[in-house]
PDB file of C-alpha atoms in Angstrom:
ATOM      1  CA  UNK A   1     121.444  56.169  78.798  1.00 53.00           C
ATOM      2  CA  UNK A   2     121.062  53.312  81.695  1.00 58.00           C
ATOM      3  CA  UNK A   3     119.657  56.502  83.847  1.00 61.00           C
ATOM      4  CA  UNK A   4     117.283  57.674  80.843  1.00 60.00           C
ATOM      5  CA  UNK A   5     116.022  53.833  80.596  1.00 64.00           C
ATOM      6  CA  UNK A   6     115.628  53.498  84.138  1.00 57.00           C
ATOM      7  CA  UNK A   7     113.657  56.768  84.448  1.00 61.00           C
ATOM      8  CA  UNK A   8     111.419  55.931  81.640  1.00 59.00           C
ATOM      9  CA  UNK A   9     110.832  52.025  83.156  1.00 60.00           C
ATOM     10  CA  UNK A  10     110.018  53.568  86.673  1.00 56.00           C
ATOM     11  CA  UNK A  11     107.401  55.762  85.544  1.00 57.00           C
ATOM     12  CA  UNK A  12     105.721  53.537  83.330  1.00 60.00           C
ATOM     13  CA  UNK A  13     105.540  51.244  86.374  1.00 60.00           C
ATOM     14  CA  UNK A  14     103.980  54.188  88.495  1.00 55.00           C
ATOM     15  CA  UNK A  15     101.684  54.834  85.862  1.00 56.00           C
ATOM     16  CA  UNK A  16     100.398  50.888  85.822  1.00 59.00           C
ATOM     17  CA  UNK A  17     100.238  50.477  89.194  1.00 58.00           C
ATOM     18  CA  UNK A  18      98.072  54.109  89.797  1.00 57.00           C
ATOM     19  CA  UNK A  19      96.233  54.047  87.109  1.00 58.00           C
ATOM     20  CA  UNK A  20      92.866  54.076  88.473  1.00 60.00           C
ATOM     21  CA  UNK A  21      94.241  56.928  90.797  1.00 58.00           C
ATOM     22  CA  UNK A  22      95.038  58.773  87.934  1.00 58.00           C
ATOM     23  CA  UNK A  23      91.817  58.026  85.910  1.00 57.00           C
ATOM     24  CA  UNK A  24      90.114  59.161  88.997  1.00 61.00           C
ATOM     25  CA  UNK A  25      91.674  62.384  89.520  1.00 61.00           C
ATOM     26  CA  UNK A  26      91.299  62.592  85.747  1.00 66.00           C
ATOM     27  CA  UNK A  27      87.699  62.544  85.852  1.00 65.00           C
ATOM     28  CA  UNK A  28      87.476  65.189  88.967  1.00 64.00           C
ATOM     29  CA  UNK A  29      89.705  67.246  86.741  1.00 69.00           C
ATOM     30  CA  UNK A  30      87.703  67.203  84.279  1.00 74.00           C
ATOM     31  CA  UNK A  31      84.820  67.546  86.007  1.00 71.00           C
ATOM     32  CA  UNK A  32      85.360  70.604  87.937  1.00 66.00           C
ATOM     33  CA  UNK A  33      86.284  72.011  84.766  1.00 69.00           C
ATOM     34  CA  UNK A  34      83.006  71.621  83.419  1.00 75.00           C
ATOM     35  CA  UNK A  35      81.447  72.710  86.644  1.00 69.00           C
ATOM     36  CA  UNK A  36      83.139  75.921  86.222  1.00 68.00           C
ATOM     37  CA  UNK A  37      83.037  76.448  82.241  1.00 76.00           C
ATOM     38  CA  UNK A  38      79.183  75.439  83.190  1.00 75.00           C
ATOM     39  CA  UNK A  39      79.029  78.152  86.230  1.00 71.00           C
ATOM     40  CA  UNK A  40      80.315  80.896  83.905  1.00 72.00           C
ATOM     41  CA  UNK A  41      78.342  79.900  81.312  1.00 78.00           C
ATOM     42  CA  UNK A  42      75.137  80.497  83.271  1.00 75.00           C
ATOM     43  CA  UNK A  43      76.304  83.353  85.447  1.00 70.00           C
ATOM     44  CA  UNK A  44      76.171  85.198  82.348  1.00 75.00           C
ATOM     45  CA  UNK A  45      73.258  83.935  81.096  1.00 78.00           C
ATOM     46  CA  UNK A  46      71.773  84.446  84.212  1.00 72.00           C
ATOM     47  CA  UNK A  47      72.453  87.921  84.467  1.00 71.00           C
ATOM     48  CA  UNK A  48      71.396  88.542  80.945  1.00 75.00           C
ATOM     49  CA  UNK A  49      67.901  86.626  81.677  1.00 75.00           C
ATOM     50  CA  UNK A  50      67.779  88.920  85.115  1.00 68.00           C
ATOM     51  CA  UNK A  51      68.481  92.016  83.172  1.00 69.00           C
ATOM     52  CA  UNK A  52      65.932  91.673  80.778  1.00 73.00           C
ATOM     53  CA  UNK A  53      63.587  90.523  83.236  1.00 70.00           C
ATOM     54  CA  UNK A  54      64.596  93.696  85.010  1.00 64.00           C
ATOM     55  CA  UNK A  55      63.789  96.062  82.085  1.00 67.00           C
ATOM     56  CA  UNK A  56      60.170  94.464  81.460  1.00 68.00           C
ATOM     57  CA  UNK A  57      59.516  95.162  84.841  1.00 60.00           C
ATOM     58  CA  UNK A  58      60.366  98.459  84.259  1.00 62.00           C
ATOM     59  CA  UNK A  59      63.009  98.599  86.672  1.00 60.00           C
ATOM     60  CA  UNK A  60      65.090 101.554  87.972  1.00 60.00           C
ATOM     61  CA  UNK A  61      68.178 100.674  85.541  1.00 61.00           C
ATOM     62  CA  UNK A  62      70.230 101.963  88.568  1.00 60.00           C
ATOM     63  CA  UNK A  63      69.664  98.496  90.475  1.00 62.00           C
ATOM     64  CA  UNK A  64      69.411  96.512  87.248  1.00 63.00           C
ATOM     65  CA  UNK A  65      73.047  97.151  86.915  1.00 64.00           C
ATOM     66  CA  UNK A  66      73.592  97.103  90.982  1.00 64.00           C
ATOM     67  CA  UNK A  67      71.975  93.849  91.788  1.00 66.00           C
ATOM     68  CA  UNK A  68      72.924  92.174  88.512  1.00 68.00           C
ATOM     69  CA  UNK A  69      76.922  93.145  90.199  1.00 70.00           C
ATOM     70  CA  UNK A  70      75.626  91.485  93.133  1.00 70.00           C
ATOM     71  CA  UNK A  71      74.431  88.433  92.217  1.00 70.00           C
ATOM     72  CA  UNK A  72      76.882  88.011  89.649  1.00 71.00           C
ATOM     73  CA  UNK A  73      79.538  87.933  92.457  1.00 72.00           C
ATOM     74  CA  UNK A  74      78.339  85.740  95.182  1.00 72.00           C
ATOM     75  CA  UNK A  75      77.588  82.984  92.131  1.00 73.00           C
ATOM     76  CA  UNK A  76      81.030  83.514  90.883  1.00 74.00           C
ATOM     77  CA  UNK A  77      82.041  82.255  94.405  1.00 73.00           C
ATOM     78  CA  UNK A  78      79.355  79.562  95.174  1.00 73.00           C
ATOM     79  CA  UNK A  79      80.736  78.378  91.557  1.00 71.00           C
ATOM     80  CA  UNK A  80      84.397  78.303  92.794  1.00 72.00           C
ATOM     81  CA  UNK A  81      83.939  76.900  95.954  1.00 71.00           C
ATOM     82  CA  UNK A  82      81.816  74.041  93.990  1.00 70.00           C
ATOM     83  CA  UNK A  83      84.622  73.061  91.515  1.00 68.00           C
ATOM     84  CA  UNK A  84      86.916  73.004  94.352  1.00 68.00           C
ATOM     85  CA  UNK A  85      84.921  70.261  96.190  1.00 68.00           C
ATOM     86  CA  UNK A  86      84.378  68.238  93.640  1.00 63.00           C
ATOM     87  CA  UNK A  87      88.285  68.685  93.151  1.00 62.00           C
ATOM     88  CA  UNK A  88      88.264  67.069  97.017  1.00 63.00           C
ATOM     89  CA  UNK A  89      89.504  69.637  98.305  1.00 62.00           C
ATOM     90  CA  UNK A  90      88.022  70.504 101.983  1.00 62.00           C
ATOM     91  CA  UNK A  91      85.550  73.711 101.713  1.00 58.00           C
ATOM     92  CA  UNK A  92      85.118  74.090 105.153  1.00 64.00           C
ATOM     93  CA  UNK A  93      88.556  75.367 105.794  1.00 61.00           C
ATOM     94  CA  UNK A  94      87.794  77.502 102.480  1.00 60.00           C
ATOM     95  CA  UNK A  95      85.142  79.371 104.156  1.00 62.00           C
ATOM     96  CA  UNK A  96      86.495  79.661 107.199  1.00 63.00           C
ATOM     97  CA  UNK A  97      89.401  81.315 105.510  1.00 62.00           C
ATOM     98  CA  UNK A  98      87.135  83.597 103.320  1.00 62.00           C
ATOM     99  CA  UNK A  99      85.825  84.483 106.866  1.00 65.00           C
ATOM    100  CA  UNK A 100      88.702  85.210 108.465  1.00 65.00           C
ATOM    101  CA  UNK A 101      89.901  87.166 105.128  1.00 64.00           C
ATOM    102  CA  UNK A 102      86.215  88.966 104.919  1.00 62.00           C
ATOM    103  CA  UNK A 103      86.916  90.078 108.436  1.00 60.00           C
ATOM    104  CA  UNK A 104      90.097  91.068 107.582  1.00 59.00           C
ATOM    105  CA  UNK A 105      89.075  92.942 104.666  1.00 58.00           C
ATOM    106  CA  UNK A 106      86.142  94.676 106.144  1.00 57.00           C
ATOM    107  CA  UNK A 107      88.373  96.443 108.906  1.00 54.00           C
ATOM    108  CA  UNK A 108      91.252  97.310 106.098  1.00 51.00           C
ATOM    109  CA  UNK A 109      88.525  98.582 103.807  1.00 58.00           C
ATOM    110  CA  UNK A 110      85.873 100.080 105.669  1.00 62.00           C
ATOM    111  CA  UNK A 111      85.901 103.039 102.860  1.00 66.00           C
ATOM    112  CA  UNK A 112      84.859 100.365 100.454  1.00 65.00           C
ATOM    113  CA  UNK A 113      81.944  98.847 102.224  1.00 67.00           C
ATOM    114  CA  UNK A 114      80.839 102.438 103.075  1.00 72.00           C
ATOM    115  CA  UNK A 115      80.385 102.831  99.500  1.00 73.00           C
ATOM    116  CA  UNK A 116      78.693  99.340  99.326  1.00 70.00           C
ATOM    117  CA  UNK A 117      76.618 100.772 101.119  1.00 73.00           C
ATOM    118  CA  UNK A 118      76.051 104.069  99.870  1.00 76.00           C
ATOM    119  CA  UNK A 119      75.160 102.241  96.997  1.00 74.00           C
ATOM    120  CA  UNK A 120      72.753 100.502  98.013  1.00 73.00           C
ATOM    121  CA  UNK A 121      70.988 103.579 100.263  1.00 76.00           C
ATOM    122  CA  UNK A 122      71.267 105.671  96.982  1.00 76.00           C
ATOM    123  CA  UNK A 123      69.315 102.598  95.118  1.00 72.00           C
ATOM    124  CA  UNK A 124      66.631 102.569  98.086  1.00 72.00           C
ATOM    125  CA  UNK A 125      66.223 106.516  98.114  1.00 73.00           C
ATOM    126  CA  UNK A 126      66.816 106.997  93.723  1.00 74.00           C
ATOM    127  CA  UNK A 127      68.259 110.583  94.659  1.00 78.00           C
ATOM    128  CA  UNK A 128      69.023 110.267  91.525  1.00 83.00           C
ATOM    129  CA  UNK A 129      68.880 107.644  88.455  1.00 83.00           C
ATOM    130  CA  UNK A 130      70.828 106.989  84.818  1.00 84.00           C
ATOM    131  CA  UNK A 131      70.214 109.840  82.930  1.00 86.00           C
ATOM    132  CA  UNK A 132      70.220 112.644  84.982  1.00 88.00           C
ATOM    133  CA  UNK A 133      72.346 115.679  85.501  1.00 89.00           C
ATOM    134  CA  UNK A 134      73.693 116.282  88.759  1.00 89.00           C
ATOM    135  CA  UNK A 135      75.947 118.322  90.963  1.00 88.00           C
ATOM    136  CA  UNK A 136      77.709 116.809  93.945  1.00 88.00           C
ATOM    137  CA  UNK A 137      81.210 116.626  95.772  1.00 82.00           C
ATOM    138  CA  UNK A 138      82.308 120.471  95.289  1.00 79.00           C
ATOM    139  CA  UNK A 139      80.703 121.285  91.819  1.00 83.00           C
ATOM    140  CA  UNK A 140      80.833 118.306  89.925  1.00 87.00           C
ATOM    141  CA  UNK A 141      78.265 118.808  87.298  1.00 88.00           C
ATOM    142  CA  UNK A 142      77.423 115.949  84.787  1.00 89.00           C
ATOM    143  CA  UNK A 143      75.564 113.301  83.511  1.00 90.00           C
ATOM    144  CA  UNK A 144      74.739 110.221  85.038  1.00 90.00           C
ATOM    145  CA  UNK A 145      75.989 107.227  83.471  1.00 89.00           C
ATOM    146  CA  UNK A 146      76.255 103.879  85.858  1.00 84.00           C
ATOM    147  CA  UNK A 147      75.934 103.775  89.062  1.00 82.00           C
ATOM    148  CA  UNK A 148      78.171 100.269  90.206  1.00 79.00           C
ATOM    149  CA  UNK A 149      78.609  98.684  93.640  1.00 75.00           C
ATOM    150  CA  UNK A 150      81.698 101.293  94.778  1.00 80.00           C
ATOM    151  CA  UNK A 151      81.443 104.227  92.507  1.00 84.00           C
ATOM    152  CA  UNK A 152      78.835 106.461  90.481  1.00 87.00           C
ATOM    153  CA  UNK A 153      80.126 107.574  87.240  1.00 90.00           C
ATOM    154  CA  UNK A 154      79.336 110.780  85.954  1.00 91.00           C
ATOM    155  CA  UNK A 155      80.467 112.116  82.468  1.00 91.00           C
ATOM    156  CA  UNK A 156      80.573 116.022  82.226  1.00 89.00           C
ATOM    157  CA  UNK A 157      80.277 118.670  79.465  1.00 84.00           C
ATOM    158  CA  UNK A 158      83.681 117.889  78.641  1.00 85.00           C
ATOM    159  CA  UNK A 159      83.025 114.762  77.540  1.00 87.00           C
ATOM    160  CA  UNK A 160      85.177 113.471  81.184  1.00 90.00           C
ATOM    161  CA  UNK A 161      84.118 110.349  82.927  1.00 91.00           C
ATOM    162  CA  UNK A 162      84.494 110.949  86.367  1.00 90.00           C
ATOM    163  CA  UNK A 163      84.166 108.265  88.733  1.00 89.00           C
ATOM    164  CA  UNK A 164      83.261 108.947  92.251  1.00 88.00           C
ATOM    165  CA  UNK A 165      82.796 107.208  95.156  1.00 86.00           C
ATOM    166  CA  UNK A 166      79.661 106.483  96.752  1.00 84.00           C
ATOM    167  CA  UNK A 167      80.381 107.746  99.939  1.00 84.00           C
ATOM    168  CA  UNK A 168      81.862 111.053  98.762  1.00 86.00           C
ATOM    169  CA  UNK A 169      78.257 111.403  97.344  1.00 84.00           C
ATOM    170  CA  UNK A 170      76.061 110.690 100.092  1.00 82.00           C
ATOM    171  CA  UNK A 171      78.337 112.557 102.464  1.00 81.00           C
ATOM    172  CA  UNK A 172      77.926 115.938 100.375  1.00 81.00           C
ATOM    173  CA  UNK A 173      74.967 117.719  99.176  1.00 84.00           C
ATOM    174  CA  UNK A 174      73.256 116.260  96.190  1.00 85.00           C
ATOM    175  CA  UNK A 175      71.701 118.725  93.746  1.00 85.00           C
ATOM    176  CA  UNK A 176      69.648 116.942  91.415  1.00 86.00           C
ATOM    177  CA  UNK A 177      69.318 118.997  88.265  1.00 83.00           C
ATOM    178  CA  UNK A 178      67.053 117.369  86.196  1.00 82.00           C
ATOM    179  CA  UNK A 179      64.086 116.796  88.684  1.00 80.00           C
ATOM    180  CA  UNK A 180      64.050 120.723  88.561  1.00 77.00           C
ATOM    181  CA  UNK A 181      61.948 122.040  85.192  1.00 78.00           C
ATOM    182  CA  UNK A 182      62.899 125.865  86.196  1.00 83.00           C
ATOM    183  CA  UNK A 183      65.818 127.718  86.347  1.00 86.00           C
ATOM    184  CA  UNK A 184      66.793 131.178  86.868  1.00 88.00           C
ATOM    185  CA  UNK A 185      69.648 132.708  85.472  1.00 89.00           C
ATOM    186  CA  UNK A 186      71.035 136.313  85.484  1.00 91.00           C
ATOM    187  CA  UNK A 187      72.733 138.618  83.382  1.00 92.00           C
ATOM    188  CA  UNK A 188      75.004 141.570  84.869  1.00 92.00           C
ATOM    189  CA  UNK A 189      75.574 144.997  82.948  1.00 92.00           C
ATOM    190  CA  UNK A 190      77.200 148.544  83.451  1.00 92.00           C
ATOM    191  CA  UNK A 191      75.761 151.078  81.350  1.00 91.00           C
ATOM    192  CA  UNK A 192      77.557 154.604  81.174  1.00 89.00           C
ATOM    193  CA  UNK A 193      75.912 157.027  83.310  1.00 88.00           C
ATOM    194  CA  UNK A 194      76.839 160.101  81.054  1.00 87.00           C
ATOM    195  CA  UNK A 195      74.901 158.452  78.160  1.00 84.00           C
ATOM    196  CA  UNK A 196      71.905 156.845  79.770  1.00 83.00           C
ATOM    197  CA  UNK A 197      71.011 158.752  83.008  1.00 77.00           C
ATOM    198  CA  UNK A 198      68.047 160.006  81.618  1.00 80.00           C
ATOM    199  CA  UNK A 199      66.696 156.863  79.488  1.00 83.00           C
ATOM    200  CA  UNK A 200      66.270 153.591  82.727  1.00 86.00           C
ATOM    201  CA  UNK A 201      62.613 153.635  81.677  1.00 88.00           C
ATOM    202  CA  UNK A 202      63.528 153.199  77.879  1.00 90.00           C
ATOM    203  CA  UNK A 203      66.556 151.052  78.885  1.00 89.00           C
ATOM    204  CA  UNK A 204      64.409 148.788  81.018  1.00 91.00           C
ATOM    205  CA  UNK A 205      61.875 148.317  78.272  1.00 91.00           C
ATOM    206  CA  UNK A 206      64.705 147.001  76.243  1.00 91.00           C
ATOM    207  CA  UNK A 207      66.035 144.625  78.171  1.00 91.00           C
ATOM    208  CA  UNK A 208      62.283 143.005  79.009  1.00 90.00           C
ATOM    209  CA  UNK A 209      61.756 142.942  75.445  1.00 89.00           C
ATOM    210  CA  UNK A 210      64.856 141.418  74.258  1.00 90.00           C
ATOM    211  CA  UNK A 211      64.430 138.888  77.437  1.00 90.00           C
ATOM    212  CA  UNK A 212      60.703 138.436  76.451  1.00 88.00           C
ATOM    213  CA  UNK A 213      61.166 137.756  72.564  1.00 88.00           C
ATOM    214  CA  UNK A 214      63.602 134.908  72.929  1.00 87.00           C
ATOM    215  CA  UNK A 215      61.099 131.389  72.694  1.00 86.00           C
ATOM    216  CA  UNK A 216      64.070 129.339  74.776  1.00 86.00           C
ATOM    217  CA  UNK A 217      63.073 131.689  78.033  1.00 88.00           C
ATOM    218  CA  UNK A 218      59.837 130.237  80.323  1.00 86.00           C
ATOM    219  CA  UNK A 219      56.441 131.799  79.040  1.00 80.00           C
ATOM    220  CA  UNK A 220      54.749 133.902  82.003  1.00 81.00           C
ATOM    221  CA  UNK A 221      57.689 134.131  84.314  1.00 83.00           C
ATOM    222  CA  UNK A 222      58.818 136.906  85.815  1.00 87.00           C
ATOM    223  CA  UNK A 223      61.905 138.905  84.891  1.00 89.00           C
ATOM    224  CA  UNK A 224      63.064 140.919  87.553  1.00 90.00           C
ATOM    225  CA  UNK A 225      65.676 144.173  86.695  1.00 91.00           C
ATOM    226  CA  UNK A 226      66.960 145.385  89.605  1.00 91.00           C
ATOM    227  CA  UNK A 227      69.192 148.756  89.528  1.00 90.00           C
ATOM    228  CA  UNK A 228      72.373 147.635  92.139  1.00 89.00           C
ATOM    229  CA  UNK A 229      74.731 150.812  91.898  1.00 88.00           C
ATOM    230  CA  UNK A 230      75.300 153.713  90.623  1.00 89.00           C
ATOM    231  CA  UNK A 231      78.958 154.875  90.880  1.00 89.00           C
ATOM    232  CA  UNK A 232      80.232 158.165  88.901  1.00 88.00           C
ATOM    233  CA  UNK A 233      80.736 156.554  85.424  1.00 91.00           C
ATOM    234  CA  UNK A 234      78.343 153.820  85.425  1.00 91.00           C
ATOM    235  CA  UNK A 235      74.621 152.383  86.021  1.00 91.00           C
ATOM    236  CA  UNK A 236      74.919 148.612  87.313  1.00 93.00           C
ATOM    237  CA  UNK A 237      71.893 146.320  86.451  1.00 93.00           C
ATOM    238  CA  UNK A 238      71.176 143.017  87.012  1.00 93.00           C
ATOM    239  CA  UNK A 239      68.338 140.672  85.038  1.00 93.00           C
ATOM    240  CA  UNK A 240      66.897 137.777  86.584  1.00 93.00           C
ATOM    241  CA  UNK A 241      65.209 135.447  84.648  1.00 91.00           C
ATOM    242  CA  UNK A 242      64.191 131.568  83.898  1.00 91.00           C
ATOM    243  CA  UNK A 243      64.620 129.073  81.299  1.00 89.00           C
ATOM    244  CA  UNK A 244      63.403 125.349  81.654  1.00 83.00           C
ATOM    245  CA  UNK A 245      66.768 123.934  79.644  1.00 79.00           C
ATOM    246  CA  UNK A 246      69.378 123.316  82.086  1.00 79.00           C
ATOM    247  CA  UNK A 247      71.249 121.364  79.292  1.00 80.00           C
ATOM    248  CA  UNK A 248      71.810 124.639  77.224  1.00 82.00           C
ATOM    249  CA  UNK A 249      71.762 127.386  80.038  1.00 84.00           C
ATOM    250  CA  UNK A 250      75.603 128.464  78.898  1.00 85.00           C
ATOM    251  CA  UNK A 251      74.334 128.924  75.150  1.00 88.00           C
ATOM    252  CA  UNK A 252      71.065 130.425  76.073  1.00 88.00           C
ATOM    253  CA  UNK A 253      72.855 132.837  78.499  1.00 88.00           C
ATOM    254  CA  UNK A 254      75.559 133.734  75.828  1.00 90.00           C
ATOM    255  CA  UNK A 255      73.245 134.761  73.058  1.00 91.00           C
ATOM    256  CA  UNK A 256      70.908 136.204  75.474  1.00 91.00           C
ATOM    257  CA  UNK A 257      73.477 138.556  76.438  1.00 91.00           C
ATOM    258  CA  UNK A 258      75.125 139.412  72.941  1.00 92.00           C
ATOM    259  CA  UNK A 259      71.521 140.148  71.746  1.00 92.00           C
ATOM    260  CA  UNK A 260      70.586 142.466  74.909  1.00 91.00           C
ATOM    261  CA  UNK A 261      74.551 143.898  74.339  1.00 92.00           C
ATOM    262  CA  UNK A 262      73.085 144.532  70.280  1.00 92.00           C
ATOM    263  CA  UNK A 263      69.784 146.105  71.297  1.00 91.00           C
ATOM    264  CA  UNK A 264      71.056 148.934  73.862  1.00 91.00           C
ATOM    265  CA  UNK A 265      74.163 149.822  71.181  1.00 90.00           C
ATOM    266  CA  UNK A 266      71.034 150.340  68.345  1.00 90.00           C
ATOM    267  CA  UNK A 267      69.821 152.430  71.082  1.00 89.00           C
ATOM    268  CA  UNK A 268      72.842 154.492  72.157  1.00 88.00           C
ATOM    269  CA  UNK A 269      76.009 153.632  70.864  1.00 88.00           C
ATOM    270  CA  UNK A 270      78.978 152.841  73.226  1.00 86.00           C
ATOM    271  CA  UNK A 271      76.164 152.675  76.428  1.00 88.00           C
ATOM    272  CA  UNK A 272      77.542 149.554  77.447  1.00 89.00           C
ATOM    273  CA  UNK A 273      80.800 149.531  79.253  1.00 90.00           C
ATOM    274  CA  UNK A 274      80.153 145.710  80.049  1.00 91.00           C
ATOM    275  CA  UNK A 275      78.008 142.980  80.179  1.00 90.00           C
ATOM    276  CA  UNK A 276      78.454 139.374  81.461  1.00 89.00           C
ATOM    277  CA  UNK A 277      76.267 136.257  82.664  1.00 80.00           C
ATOM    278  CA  UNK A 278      78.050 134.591  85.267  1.00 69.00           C
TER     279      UNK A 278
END
């Protein structure tokens, strides 16, 4: 109890005798909390002003997003550093550490600043922007959705968000599907010899009909039928041909080739030993 007393005495004592230490450091506590509540505060305002500012100026959103990342960042850490000298402690040595730890960083993660800066080169160049469909990094075909400081993310037909690094995108070939408004397509067939050996002018009138009647295929372009081999049961054709839907190529192709598959059975029944659009 005489300890408990004692304890309680000595620190009331400390407090007395300190107390304008501790009302100081208080007031820097509570200051540098404000500073920071204050910093987040307008870091995101500031980004939402900057955004919107962005989007008036009709801005690629690709570097809305990227410089909005950015700035949002190096604010963050002009805010910390702030409420830590107005806590007293010594900033200098602060950024001399960040620089030592920056140079530190930038030799451990050279893959991530090479995608820094892939981002940025595929801001200054817009290969692509939000929105459209593209192929990269061994057939990745999708949709672009955000394109951030490290990564691009692209979200397939199957509904997959893949994520991919900047520098895995600039170091491939980039096939930007939607700046295209033509594409050509082809469907493959091997019609019995026995049955139609005698009809390729009737059976080639056929297929540029069925091609021709469908509303989804390009108006005035040309549909090419080429004849690639005759072996001793079958006729091999192939049909070249365009449609300006990327989006819906796989459904167009599909009932493109059930309707030609219809047309020639009307015509000759069993004449088609197969048929595909690969």
């Amino acid at each position: 109890m005489n300890k408990l007393t004692h304890s309680i005495n000595f620190l009331k004592n400390w407090i007395i005798y300190n107390k304008m230490f501790i009302f100081y450091q208080s007031l820097h506590l509570c200051t540098s909390g404000c500073i920071l509540l204050s910093g987040l505060l307008i870091i995101r305002l500031f980004t939402k002003i900057l955004y919107n500012i962005f989007i008036v100026k009709k801005i690629d959103p690709i570097a809305i997003g990227f410089i909005s990342n950015i700035l949002k960042y190096l604010i963050t850490i002009f805010v910390i550093v702030s409420t830590l000298s107005n806590m007293g402690v010594q900033t200098s040595s602060i950024i001399a550490a960040f620089g030592t730890i920056g140079l530190v960083i930038g030799l451990a993660w050279q893959s991530a600043l090479s995608n820094l800066a892939s981002g940025l080169l595929i801001i200054t160049f817009r290969t692509f922007k939000i929105g459209d469909y593209i192929n990269v990094c061994n057939n990745i075909i999708g949709q672009v959705t955000k394109v951030e400081i490290f990564s691009t993310r692209v979200k397939t037909f199957d509904g997959i968000i893949i994520a991919i690094p900047n520098g895995k995108i600039l170091a491939d070939n980039i096939t930007n599907l939607s700046q295209c408004h033509e594409y050509r397509n082809k469907i493959t067939l091997g019609l019995s010899r026995i049955l139609i050996s005698e009809d390729l002018n009737i059976i080639k009138k056929i297929l540029l009909d069925t091609i021709y009647l469908d509303q989804r295929i390009i108006k005035n372009s040309k549909i090419t039928i080429i004849l690639d081999e005759i072996t001793n049961i079958s006729i091999n054709i192939t049909i070249f041909f365009w449609i300006n839907d990327f989006i819906y190529k796989k459904e167009i192709c599909s009932d493109l080739t059930n309707i030609i598959k219809q047309n020639l059975e009307l015509y000759k029944n069993s004449c088609v030993l197969w048929i595909n659009n690969n």
